[in-house]
mmCIF file of C-alpha atoms in Angstrom:
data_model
loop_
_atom_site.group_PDB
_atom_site.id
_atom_site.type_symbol
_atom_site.label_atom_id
_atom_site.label_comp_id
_atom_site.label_asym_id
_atom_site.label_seq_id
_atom_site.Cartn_x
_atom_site.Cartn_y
_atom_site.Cartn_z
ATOM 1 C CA UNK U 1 0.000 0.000 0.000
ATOM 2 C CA UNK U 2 3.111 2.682 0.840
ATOM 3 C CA UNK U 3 4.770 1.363 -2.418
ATOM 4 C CA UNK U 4 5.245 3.360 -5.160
ATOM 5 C CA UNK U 5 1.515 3.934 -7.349
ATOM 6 C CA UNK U 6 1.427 2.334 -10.608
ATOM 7 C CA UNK U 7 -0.450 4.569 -13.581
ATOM 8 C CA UNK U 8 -1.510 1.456 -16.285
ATOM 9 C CA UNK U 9 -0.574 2.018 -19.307
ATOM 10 C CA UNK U 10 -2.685 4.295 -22.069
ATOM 11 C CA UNK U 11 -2.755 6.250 -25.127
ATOM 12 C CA UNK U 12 0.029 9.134 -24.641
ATOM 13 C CA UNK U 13 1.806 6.583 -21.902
ATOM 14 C CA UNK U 14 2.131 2.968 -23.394
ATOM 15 C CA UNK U 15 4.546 2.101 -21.201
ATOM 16 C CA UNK U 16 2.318 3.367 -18.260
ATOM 17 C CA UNK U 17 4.088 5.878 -15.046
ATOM 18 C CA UNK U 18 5.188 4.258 -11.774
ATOM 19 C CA UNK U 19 4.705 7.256 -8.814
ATOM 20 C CA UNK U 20 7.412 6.866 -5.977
ATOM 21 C CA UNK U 21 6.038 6.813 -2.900
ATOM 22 C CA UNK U 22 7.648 9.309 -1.846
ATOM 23 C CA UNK U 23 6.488 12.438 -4.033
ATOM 24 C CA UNK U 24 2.986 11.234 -2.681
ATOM 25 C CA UNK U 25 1.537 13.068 0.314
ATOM 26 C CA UNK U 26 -1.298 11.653 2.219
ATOM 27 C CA UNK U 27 -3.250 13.316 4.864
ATOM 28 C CA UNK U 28 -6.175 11.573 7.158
ATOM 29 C CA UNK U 29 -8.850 13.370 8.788
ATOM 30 C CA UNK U 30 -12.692 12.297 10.305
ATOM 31 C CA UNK U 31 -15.010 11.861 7.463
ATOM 32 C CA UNK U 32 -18.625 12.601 6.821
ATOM 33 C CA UNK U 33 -19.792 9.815 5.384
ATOM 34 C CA UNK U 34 -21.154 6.349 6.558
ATOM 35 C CA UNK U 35 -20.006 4.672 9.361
ATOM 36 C CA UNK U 36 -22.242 5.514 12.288
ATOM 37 C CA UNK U 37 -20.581 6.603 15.667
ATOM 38 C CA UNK U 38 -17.558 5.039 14.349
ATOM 39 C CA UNK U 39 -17.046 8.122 12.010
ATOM 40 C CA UNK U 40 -16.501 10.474 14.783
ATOM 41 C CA UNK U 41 -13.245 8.767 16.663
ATOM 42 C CA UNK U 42 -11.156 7.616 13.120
ATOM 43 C CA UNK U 43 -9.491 9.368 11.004
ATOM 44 C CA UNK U 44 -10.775 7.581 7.228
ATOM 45 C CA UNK U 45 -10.840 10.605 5.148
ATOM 46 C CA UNK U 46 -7.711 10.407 2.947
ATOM 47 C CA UNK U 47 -6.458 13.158 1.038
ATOM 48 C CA UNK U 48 -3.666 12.016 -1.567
ATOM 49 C CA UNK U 49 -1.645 14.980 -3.129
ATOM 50 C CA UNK U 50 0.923 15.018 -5.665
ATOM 51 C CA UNK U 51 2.918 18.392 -6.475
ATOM 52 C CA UNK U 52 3.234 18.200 -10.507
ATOM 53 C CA UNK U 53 5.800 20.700 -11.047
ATOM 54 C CA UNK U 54 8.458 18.726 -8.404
ATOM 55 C CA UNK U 55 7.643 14.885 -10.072
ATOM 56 C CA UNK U 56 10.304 13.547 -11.264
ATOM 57 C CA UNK U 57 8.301 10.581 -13.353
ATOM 58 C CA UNK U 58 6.819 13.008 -16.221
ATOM 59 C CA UNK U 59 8.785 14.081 -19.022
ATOM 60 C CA UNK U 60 8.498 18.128 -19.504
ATOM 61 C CA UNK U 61 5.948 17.615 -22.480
ATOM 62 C CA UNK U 62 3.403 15.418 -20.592
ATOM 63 C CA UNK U 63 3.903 17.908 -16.830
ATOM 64 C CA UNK U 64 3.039 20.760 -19.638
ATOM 65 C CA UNK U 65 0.243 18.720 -21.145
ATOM 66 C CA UNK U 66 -0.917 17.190 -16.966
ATOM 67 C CA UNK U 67 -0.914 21.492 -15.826
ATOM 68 C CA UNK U 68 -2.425 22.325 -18.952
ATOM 69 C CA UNK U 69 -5.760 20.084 -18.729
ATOM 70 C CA UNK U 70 -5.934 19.452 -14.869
ATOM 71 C CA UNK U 71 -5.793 23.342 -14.241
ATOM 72 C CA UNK U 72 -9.088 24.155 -12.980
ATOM 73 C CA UNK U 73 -8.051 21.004 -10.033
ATOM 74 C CA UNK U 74 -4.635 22.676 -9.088
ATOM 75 C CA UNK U 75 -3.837 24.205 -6.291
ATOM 76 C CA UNK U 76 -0.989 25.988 -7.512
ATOM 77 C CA UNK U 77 0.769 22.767 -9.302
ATOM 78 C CA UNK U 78 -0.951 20.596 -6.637
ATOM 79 C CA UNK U 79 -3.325 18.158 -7.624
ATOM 80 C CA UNK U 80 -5.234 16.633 -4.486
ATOM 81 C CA UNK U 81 -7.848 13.568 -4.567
ATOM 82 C CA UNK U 82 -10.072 13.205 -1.283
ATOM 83 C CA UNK U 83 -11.765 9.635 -0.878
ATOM 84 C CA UNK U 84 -14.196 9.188 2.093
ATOM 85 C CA UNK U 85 -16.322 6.826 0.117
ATOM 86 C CA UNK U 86 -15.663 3.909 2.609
ATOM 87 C CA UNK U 87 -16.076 3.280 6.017
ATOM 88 C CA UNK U 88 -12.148 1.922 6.142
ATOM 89 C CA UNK U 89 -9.196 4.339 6.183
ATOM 90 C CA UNK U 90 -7.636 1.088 3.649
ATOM 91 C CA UNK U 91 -10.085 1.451 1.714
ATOM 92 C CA UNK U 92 -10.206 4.960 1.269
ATOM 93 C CA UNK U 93 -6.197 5.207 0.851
ATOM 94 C CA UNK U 94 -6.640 2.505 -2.268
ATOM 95 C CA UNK U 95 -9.271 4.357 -3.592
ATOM 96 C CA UNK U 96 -7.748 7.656 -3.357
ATOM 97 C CA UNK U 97 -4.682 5.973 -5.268
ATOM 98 C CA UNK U 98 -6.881 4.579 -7.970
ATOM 99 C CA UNK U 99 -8.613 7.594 -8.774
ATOM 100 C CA UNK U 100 -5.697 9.714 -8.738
ATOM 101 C CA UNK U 101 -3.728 6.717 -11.175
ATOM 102 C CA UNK U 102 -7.009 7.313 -13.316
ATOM 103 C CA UNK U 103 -7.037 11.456 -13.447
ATOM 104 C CA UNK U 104 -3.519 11.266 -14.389
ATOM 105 C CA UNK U 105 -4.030 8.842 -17.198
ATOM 106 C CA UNK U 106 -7.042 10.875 -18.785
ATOM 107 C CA UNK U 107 -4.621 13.750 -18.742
ATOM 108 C CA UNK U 108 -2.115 12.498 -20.406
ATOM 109 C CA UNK U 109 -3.840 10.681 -23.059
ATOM 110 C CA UNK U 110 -3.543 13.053 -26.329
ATOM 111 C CA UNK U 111 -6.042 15.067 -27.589
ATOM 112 C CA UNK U 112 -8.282 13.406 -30.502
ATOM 113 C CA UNK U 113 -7.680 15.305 -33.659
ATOM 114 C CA UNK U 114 -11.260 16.133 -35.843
ATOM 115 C CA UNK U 115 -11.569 14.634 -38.856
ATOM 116 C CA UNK U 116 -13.632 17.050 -41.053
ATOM 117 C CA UNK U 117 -16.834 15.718 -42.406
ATOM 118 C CA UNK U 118 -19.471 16.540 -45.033
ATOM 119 C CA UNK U 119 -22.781 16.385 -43.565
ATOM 120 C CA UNK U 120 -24.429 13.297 -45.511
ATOM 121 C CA UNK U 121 -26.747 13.748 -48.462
ATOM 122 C CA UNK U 122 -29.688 12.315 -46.631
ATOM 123 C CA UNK U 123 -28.980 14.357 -43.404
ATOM 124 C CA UNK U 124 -29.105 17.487 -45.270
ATOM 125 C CA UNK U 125 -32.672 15.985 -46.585
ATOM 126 C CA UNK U 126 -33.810 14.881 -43.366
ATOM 127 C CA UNK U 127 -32.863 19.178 -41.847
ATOM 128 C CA UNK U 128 -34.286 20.496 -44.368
ATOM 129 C CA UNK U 129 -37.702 18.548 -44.283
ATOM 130 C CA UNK U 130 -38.014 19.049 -40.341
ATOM 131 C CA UNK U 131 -37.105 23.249 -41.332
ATOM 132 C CA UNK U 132 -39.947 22.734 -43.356
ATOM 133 C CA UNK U 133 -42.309 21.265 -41.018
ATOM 134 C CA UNK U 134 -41.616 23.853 -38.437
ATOM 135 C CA UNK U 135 -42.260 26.475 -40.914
ATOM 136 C CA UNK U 136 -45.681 25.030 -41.600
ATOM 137 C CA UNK U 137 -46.497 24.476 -37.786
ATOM 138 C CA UNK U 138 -45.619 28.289 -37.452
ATOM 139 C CA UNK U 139 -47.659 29.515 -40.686
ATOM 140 C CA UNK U 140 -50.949 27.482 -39.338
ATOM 141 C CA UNK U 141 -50.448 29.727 -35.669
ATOM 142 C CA UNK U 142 -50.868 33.150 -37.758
ATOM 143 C CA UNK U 143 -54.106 34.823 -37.988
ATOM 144 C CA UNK U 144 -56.241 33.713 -41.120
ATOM 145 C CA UNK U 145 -55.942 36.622 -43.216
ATOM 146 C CA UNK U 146 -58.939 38.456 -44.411
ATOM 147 C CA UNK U 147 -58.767 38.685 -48.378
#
């Protein structure tokens, strides 16, 4: 569990990342959620932080790409996971370690480049008929006129 955390591989890391344990930084306190009277004397909230600027596992292309798309998460260059999902401080620490594996995997994948399409012949068909149909709906809501 204190070993270092494995990122599987993905697009953008086919090799996959291993995290040493010790860039990790995990902090416990009381959680909210279930457990009963046993949430008020243990400490199963984990939060799981990871300063992105200081790791030494990411090239300087993927810690631009991580800062770049996990921004709006950063504190600073800071990205922390909380996990209180559990009722087990184990539980929560694996979980916290999974999800923050996952976050980091999304972020580096590469961005999907658009292939430009031509709408199809019968789509085109299909828009302009339902134009049409609206236009009719609209005309029959107008006064009759008076000729």
């Amino acid at each position: 569990m204190d070993g270092d955390l494995r990122v599987p591989a993905g697009p953008g890391i086919p090799a996959g990342l291993i995290i040493p344990a010790s860039e990790l930084s995990e902090q416990f306190s009381r959680s909210s959620g279930p457990g009963g009277q046993h949430v008020n004397t243990s400490d199963s909230r984990v939060q799981l932080s990871l300063d992105l600027a200081a790791a030494t596992f990411l090239t300087e292309p993927q810690r631009e790409r991580v800062l770049s798309r996990l921004a709006p998460r950063l504190s600073g260059t800071v990205v922390t996971v909380t996990s209180e999902r559990q009722r087990s401080q184990l539980k929560n620490r694996q979980d916290a370690r999974m999800r923050l594996a996952q976050l980091l995997r999304e972020a580096l994948a590469p961005p999907v480049q658009r292939r430009a399409t031509k709408p199809s012949r019968n789509s085109r068909r299909r828009r302009v008929q339902s134009e049409q149909r609206r236009s009719e709906i609209k005309r029959n809501r107008r006064r009759p006129r008076l000729d």
